[in-house]
Structure formats: structure tokens, C-alpha cells
Short mmCIF file of C-alpha atoms and ligand atoms in Angstrom, two decimals:
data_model
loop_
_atom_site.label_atom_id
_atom_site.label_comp_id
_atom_site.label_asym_id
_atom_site.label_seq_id
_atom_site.Cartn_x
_atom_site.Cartn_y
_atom_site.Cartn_z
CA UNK J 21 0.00 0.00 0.00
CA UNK J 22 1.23 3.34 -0.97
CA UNK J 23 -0.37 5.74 2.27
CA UNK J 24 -0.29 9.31 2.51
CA UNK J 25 -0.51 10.85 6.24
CA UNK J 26 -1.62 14.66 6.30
CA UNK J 27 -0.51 16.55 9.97
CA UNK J 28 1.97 13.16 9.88
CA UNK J 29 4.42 15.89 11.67
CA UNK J 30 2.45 16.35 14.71
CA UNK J 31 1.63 14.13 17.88
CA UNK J 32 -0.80 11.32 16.94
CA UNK J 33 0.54 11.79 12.87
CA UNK J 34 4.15 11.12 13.61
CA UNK J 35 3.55 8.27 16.12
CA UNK J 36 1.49 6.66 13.42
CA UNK J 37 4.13 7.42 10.98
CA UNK J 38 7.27 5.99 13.29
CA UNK J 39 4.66 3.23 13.84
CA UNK J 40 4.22 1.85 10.63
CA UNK J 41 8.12 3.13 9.11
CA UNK J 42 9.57 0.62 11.98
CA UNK J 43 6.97 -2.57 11.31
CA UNK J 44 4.66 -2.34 13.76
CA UNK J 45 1.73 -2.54 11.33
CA UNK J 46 2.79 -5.50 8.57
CA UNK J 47 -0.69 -6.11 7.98
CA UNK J 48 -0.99 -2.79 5.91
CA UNK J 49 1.71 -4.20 3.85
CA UNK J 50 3.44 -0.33 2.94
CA UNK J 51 5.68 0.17 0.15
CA UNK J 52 5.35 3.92 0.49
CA UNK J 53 4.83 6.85 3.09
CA UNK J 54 4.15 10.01 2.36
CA UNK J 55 3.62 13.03 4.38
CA UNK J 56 2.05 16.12 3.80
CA UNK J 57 2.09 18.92 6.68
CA UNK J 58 2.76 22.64 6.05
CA UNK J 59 4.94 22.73 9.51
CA UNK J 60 2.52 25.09 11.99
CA UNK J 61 3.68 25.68 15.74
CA UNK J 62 2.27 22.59 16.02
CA UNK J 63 4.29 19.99 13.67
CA UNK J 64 8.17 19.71 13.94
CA UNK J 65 10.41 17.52 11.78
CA UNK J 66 11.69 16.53 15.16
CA UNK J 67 8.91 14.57 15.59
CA UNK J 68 9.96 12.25 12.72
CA UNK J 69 13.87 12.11 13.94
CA UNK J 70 15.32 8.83 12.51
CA UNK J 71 12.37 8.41 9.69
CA UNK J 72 13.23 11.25 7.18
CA UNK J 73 14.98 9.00 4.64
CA UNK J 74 12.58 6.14 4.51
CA UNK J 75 9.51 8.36 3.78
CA UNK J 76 8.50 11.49 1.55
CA UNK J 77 7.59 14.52 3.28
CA UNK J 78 6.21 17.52 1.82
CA UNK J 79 5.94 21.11 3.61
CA UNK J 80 2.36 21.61 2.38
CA UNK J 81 -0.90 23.25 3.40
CA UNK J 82 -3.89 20.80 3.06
CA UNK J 83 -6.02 24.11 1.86
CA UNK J 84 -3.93 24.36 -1.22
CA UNK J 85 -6.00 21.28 -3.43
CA UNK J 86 -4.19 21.49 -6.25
CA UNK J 87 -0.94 20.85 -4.81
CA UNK J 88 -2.22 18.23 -2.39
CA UNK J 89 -3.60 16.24 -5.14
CA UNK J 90 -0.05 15.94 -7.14
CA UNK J 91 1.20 15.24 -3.67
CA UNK J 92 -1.60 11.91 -3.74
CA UNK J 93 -0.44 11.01 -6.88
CA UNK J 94 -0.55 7.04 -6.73
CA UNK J 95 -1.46 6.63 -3.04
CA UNK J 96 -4.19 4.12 -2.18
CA UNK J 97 -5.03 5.86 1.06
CA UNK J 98 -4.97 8.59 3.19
CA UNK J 99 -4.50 9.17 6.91
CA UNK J 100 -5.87 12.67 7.81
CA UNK J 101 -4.45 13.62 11.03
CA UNK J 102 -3.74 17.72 9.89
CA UNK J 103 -6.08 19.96 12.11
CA UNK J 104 -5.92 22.52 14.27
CA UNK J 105 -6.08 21.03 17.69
CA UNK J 106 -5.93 22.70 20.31
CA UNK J 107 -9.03 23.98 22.64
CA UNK J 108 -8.02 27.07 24.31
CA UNK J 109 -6.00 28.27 21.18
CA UNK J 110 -10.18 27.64 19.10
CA UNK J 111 -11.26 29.86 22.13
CA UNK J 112 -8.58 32.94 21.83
CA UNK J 113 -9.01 32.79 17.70
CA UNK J 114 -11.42 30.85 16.03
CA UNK J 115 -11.11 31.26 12.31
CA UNK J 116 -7.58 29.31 11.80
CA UNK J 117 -9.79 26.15 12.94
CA UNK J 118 -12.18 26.70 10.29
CA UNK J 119 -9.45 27.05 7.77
CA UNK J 120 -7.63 24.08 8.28
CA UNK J 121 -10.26 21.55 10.12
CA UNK J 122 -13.54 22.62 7.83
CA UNK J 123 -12.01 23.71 4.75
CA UNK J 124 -8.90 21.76 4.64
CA UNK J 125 -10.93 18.63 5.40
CA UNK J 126 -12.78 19.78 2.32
CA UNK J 127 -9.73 20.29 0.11
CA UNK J 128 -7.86 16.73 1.12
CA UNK J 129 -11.01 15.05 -0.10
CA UNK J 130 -11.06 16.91 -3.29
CA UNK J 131 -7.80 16.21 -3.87
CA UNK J 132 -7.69 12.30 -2.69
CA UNK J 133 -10.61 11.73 -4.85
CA UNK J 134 -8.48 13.66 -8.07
CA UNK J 135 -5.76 11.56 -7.24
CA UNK J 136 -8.06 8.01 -7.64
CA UNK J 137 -7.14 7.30 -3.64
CA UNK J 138 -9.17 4.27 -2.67
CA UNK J 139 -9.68 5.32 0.92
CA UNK J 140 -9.96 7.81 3.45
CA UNK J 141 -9.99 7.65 7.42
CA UNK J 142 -11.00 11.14 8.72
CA UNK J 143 -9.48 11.39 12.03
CA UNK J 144 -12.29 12.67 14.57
CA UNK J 145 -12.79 13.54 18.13
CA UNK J 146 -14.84 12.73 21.06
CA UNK J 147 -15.34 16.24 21.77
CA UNK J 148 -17.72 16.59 19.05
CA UNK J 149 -20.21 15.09 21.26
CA UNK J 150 -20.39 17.12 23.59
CA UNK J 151 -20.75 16.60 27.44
CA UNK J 152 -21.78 13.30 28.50
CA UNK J 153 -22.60 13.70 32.02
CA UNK J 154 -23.74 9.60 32.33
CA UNK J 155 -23.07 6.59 29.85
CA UNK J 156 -21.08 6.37 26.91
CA UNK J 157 -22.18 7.70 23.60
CA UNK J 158 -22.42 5.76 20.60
CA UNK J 159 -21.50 6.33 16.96
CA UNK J 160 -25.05 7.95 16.40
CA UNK J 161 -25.85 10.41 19.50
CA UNK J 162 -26.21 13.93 17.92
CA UNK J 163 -23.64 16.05 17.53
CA UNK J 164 -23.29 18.77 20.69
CA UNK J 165 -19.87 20.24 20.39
CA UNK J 166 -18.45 23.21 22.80
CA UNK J 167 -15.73 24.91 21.47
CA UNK J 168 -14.95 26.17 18.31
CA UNK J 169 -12.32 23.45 18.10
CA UNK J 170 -14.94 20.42 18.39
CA UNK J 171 -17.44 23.04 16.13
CA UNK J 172 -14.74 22.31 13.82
CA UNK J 173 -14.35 19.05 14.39
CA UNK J 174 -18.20 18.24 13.88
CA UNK J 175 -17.95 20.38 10.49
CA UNK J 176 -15.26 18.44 9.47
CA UNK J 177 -17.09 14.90 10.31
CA UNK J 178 -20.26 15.97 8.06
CA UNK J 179 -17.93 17.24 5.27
CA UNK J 180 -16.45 13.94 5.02
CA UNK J 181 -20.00 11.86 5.41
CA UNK J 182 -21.02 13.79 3.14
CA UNK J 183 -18.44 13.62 0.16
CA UNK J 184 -18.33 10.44 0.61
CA UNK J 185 -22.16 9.92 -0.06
CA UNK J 186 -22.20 12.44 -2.99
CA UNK J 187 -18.80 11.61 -4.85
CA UNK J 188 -18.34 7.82 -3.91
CA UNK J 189 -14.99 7.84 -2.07
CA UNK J 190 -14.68 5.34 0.93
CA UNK J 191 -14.44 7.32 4.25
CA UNK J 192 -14.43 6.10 7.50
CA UNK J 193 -14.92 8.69 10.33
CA UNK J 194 -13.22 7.83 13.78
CA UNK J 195 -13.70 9.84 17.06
CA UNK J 196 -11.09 8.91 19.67
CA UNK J 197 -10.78 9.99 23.03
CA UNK J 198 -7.78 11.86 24.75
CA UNK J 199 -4.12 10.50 23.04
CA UNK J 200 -1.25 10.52 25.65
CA UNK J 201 2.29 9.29 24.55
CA UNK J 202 5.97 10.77 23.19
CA UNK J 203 6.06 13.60 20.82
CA UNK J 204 3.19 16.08 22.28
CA UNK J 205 2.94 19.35 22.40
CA UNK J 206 3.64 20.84 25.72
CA UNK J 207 0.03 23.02 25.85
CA UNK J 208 -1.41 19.91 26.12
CA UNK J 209 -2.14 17.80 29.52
CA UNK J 210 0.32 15.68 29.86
CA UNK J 211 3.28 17.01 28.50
CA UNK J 212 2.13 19.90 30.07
CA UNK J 213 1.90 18.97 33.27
CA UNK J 214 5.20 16.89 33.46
CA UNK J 215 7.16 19.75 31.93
CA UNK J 216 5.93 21.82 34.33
CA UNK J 217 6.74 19.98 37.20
CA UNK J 218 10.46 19.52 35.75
CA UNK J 219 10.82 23.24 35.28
CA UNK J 220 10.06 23.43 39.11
CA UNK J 221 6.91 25.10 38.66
CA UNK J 222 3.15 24.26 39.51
CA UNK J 223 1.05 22.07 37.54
CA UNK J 224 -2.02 24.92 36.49
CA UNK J 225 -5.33 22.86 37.06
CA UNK J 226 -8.43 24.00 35.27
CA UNK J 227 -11.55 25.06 37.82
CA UNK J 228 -11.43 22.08 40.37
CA UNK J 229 -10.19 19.38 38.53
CA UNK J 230 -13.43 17.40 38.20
CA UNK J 231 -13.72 16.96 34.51
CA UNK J 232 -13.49 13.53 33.66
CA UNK J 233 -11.82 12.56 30.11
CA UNK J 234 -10.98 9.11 29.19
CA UNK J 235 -7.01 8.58 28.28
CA UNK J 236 -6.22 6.46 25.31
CA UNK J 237 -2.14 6.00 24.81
CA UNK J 238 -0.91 6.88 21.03
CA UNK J 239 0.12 3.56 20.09
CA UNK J 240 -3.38 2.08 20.83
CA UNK J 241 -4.96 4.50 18.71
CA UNK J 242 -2.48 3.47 16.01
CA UNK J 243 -3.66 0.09 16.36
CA UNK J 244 -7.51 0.65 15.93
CA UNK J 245 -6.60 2.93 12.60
CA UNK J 246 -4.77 0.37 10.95
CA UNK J 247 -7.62 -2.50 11.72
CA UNK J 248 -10.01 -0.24 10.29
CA UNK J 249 -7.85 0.25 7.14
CA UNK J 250 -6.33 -2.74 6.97
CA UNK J 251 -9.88 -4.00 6.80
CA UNK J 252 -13.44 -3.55 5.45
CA UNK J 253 -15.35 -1.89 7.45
CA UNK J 254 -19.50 -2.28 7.88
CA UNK J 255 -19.92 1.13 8.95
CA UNK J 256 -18.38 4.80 8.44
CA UNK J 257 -17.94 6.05 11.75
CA UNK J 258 -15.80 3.95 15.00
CA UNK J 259 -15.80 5.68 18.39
CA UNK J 260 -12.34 4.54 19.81
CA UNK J 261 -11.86 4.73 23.24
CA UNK J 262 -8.83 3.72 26.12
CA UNK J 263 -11.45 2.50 28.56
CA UNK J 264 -10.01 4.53 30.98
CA UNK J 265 -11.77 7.72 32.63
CA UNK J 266 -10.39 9.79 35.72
CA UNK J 267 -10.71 13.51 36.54
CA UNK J 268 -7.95 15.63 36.05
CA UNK J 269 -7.26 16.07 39.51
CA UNK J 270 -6.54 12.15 39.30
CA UNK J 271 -4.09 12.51 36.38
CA UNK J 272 -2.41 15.51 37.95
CA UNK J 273 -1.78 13.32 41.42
CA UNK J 274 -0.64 10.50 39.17
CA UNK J 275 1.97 12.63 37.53
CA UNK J 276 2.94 14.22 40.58
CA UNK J 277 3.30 10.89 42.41
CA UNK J 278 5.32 9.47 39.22
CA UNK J 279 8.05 11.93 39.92
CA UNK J 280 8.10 11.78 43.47
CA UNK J 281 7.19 14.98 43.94
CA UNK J 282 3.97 15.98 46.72
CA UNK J 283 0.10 16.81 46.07
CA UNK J 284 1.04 20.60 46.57
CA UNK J 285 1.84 21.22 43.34
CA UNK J 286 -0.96 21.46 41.88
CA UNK J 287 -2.61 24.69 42.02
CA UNK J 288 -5.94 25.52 40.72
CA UNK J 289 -6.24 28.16 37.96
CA UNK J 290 -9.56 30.05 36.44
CA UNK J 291 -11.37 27.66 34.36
CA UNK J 292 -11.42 27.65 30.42
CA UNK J 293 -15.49 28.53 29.28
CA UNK J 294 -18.02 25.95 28.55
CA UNK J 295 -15.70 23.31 29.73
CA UNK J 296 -17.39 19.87 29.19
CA UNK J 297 -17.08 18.12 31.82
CA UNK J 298 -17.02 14.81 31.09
CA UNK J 299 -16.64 12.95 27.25
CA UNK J 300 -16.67 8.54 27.15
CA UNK J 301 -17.17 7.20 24.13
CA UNK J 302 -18.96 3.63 23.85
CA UNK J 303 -16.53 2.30 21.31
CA UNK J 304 -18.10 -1.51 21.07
CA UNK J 305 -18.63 -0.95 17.63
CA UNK J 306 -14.78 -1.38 16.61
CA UNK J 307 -14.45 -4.06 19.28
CA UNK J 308 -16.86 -6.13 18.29
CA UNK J 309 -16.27 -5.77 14.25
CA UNK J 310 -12.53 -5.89 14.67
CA UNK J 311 -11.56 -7.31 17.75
CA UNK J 312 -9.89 -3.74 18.97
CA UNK J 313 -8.65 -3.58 22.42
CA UNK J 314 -6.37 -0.81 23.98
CA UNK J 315 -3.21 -3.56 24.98
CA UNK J 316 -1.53 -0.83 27.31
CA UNK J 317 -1.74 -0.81 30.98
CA UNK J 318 -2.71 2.95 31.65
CA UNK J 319 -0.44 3.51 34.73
CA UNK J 320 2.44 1.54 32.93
CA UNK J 321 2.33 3.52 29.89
CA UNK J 322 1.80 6.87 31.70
CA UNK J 323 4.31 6.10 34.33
CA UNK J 324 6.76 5.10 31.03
CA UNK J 325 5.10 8.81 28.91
CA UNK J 326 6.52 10.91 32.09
CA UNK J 327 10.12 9.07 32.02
CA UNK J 328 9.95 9.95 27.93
CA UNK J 329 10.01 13.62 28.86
CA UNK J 330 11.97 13.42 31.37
CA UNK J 331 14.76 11.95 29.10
CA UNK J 332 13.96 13.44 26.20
CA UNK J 333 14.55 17.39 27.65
CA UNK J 334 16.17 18.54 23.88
CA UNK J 335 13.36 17.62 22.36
CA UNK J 336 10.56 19.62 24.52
CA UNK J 337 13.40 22.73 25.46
CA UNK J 338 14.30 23.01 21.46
P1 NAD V 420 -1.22 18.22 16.57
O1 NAD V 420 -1.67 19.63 16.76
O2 NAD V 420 -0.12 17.68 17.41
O3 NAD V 420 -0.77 18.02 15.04
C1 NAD V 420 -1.49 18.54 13.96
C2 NAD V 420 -0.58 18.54 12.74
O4 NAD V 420 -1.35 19.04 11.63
C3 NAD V 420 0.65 19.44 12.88
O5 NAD V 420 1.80 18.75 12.45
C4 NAD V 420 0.35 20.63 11.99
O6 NAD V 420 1.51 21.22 11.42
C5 NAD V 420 -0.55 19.99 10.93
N1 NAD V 420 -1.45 20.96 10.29
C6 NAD V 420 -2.33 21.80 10.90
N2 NAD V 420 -2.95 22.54 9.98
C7 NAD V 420 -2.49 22.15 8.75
C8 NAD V 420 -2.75 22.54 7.42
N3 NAD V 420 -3.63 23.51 7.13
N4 NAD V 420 -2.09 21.91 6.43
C9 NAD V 420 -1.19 20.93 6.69
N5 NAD V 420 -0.89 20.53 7.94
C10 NAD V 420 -1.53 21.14 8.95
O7 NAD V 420 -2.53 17.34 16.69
P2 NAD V 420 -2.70 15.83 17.20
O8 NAD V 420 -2.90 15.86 18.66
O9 NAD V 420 -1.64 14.99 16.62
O10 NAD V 420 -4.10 15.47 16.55
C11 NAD V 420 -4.18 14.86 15.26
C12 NAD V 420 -5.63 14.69 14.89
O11 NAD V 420 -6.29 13.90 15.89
C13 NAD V 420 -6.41 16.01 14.81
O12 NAD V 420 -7.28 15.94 13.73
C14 NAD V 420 -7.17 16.05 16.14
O13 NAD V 420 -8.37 16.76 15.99
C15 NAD V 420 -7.42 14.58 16.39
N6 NAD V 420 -7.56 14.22 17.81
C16 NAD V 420 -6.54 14.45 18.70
C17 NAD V 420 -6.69 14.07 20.03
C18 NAD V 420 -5.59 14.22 21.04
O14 NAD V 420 -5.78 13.83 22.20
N7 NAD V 420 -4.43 14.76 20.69
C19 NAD V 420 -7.89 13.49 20.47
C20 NAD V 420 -8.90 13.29 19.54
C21 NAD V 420 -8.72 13.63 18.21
#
């Protein structure tokens, strides 16, 4: 298979790309990899240290159609990681998550479906959901999103449901919960809070803590995408989920505990608005078709995400 992975330069992208570069994935049998990401603060070549020879990357905004479908030239499927992603950034300046999440969704389907691709997996978000106070919600509860990011989001999932009715191209839609692993931006929970704590300052807790969000690691994630494209699937949207929900509060404590360092630094800080708070996704859809489990133990794999930052300080100070 000859796959092209758009954003493939930023956290979930670049695992996926390292993932399937080293052999992780054999059943997707890859000749070729090709990645297309126009480099915002977001996606560093870093992030693909060690992989730049054995795959094509191209500094390229998925807006720009025309060059995105040369780019697609002879791939069989696409990977399409690029978005804007981050919440608080959607709150301070909305437009740039239009751009790239709405219209750039638009534009990589033009162009995959000029360039004769065979497939397309539109990578989604629980957050377009909504809140989910009780339960789990399944691949059909309506779509309730909060911020402009998951307004985005949501655009972006009925864009791509709805090319692929109208123009015929395969899509499959999947809306994962929270990704945790190597190679994430420091604004974001994790990272953020473990830096933090290594720079000897606070971890800054939204509100109380309370929200609850349900922690799936990278490499899991990689896992469900490739059994979806590695095989035919009944139905165009897959929740995917870590089976694992605690408050933030609870993550904080288990990153401060991980580096032996006390409760007291955490320290509560205004909250962000309309803060949902709680998302869990009922992802027995993807389980039952395709078997999907997440295979890592949380604490292992978190305890083993805070040791990669610690060790990896050139990468998160560059
Ligand atoms: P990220 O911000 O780390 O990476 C996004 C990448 O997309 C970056 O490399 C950036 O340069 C690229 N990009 C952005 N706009 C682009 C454009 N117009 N043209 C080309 N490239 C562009 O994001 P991530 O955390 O890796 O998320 C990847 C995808 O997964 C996103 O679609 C996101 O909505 C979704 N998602 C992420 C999470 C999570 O926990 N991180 C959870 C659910 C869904």
C-alpha cells in the first residue's frame, strides 16, 4: 500500500508514521509513506527524527487542493491527522480552525478523490459530542460540540460523510478519546503537566479538577486505525476509546506521584469557558467488528510517557 498521512508531523501523525516506518503494522503491507504537513507551531520535523529518509515529506498546506492532489499522486489511502487542535487556542481565535479543520478537510477530499485514492480515514474527536454527564455515547448520539475546536471538528465529520455519499470515495470517520504518549505538544495535559513539574513550577489545574476525560495511549490509537484500514469496514464512523476515565485532579496526582514529587503542586487556575465536563465514548462498535482492544496498561504507559520527557529534555526545550 502506498499511504499518505496529512498533519503526519504532529503528535498522533508522527507516532502513526514511526509506527508503521519501523513494522509495527505489517498487515498494511506499505511500500510507500508520504507526508504532507505545512509545519505550523504545532508539527516539527523533530517529531519524525530517525524516519526522514525512509519516507517522503512535503511542507504543504492541506487548503492548497491542487498541490495536495499531485502530492496523492498514486497513493491508495490517506491518513488525515492535519487539524488545528488545540481547545483554548479555538477559544482565543477561532477562524484558523475553520481554515484548516472545515475547509482543509474539504480540500484533502477533493484532492484524494483527483488523485483516484481508494480510501480515506477522517481522524475525529470525542469532543464533538459534547458533554456526556452519564453513559457512553455511541456512533449515532447527535452532535453537541463546545468549542470552536470540536465546532470544527463536527464540520469536518459531516464534510467527510457527506463527500463520501455524494462523490463515492470510501471514508471512514473515527472519534477517539484523549491520546497521551511521546512527541506532544507541551500546551497539552500531559506534557504539560510533566514539563511543568520539571521546570520546578506548579502544575495549572483547570476550575477544580473534576472533569473527567478518558485517556487512550498513542500507540493504541495506532492500532484501531490500521484494523479499520487494513480491513473492510461495515460502517463509516468507530468511536475509539482507552477505557479509561479519571478527573484531572486524578491525572495531575498520578503525575505528581510518578516523579516523586507531593500533592502541593498542583494549584488551581480560572477555568477555560463551557468546559465539558465529562466525554466517554462507547466504542463496542470497533471491538466487536474488529476485535480492537487498547493492549496498554494505563499507569504503565503513563508512568513510562513521564520518564519519555523526562529523558527526552532537547526535544521539549528546542
Ligand atoms: P497536533 O496539533 O499535534 O498536530 C497537527 C498537525 O497538523 C501538525 O503537524 C500541523 O503542522 C498539521 N497541520 C495543521 N494545519 C495544517 C494545514 N492547514 N495543512 C497541513 N498541515 C496542517 O494534533 P494531534 O494531537 O496529533 O491530533 C491529530 C488529529 O487527531 C487532529 O485531527 C485532532 O483533531 C485529532 N484528535 C486528537 C486528540 C488528542 O488527544 N491529541 C484526540 C482526539 C482527536
Amino acid at each position: 500500500m502506498r499511504l499518505a498521512v496529512t498533519g503526519g508531523a504532529g503528535f498522533i501523525g508522527s507516532n502513526f508514521v514511526r509506527g508503521v516506518a519501523e513494522g509495527r503494522h505489517p498487515e498494511l503491507d506499505v511500500e510507500r509513506i508520504i507526508v504532507i504537513d505545512n509545519l505550523t507551531y504545532a508539527g516539527t520535523l523533530s517529531n519524525l527524527d530517525g524516519l526522514l529518509d525512509d519516507i517522503t515529506f512535503h511542507r504543504t498546506d492541506i487548503c492548497d487542493t491542487e498541490t495536495v492532489t499531485r502530492r496523492l499522486a498514486g497513493c491508495d489511502a490517506v491518513v488525515h491527522f492535519a487539524a488545528e487542535s488545540h481547545v483554548d487556542r479555538s477559544i482565543a481565535s477561532g477562524l484558523p480552525f475553520m481554515r484548516s479543520n472545515v475547509l482543509g478537510t474539504q480540500s484533502a477530499l477533493e484532492a484524494a478523490a483527483a488523485a483516484g485514492v481508494d480510501r480515506f480515514m477522517h481522524i475525529s474527536t470525542d469532543e464533538v459530542y459534547g458533554p456526556v454527564p452519564t453513559g457512553a455515547t455511541a456512533e449515532d448520539a447527535p452532535l453537541v460540540p463546545s468549542s470552536p475546536y470540536a465546532a470544527s471538528k463536527a464540520g469536518s465529520d459531516l464534510v467527510a460523510l457527506a463527500f463520501a455519499r455524494t462523490h463515492g470515495l470510501p471514508v471512514v470517520v473515527t472519534r477517539c478519546s484523549n491520546n497521551y504518549g511521546p512527541y506532544q505538544n507541551l500546551e497539552k495535559a500531559i506534557p504539560r503537566f510533566v514539563t511543568s513539574l520539571l521546570r520546578g513550577d506548579d502544575i495549572p489545574l483547570y476550575g477544580t479538577g473534576t472533569q473527567v476525560r478518558d485517556w487512550l495511549h498513542v500507540g493504541d490509537h495506532a492500532n484501531a486505525i490500521t484494523a479499520l484500514l487494513a480491513g473492510t469496514p461495515k460502517e463509516s464512523v468507530y468511536n475509539i476509546g482507552g477505557g479509561c476515565g479519571l478527573t484531572n485532579l486524578e491525572l495531575a496526582r498520578l503525575v505528581v506521584d510518578e516523579l516523586g514529587l507531593k500533592p502541593d503542586r498542583i494549584s488551581f487556575v480560572q477555568d477555560r469557558p463551557a468546559h465539558d465536563t465529562r466525554y466517554c465514548v462507547d466504542d463496542s462498535r470497533i471491538r466487536d467488528e474488529f476485535g480492537y482492544r487498547p493492549q496498554r496498561d494505563f499507569h504503565d504507559a503513563v508512568r513510562e510517557t513521564v520518564v519519555w520527557y523526562a529523558q527526552n529534555r532537547s526535544w521539549w526545550q528546542r
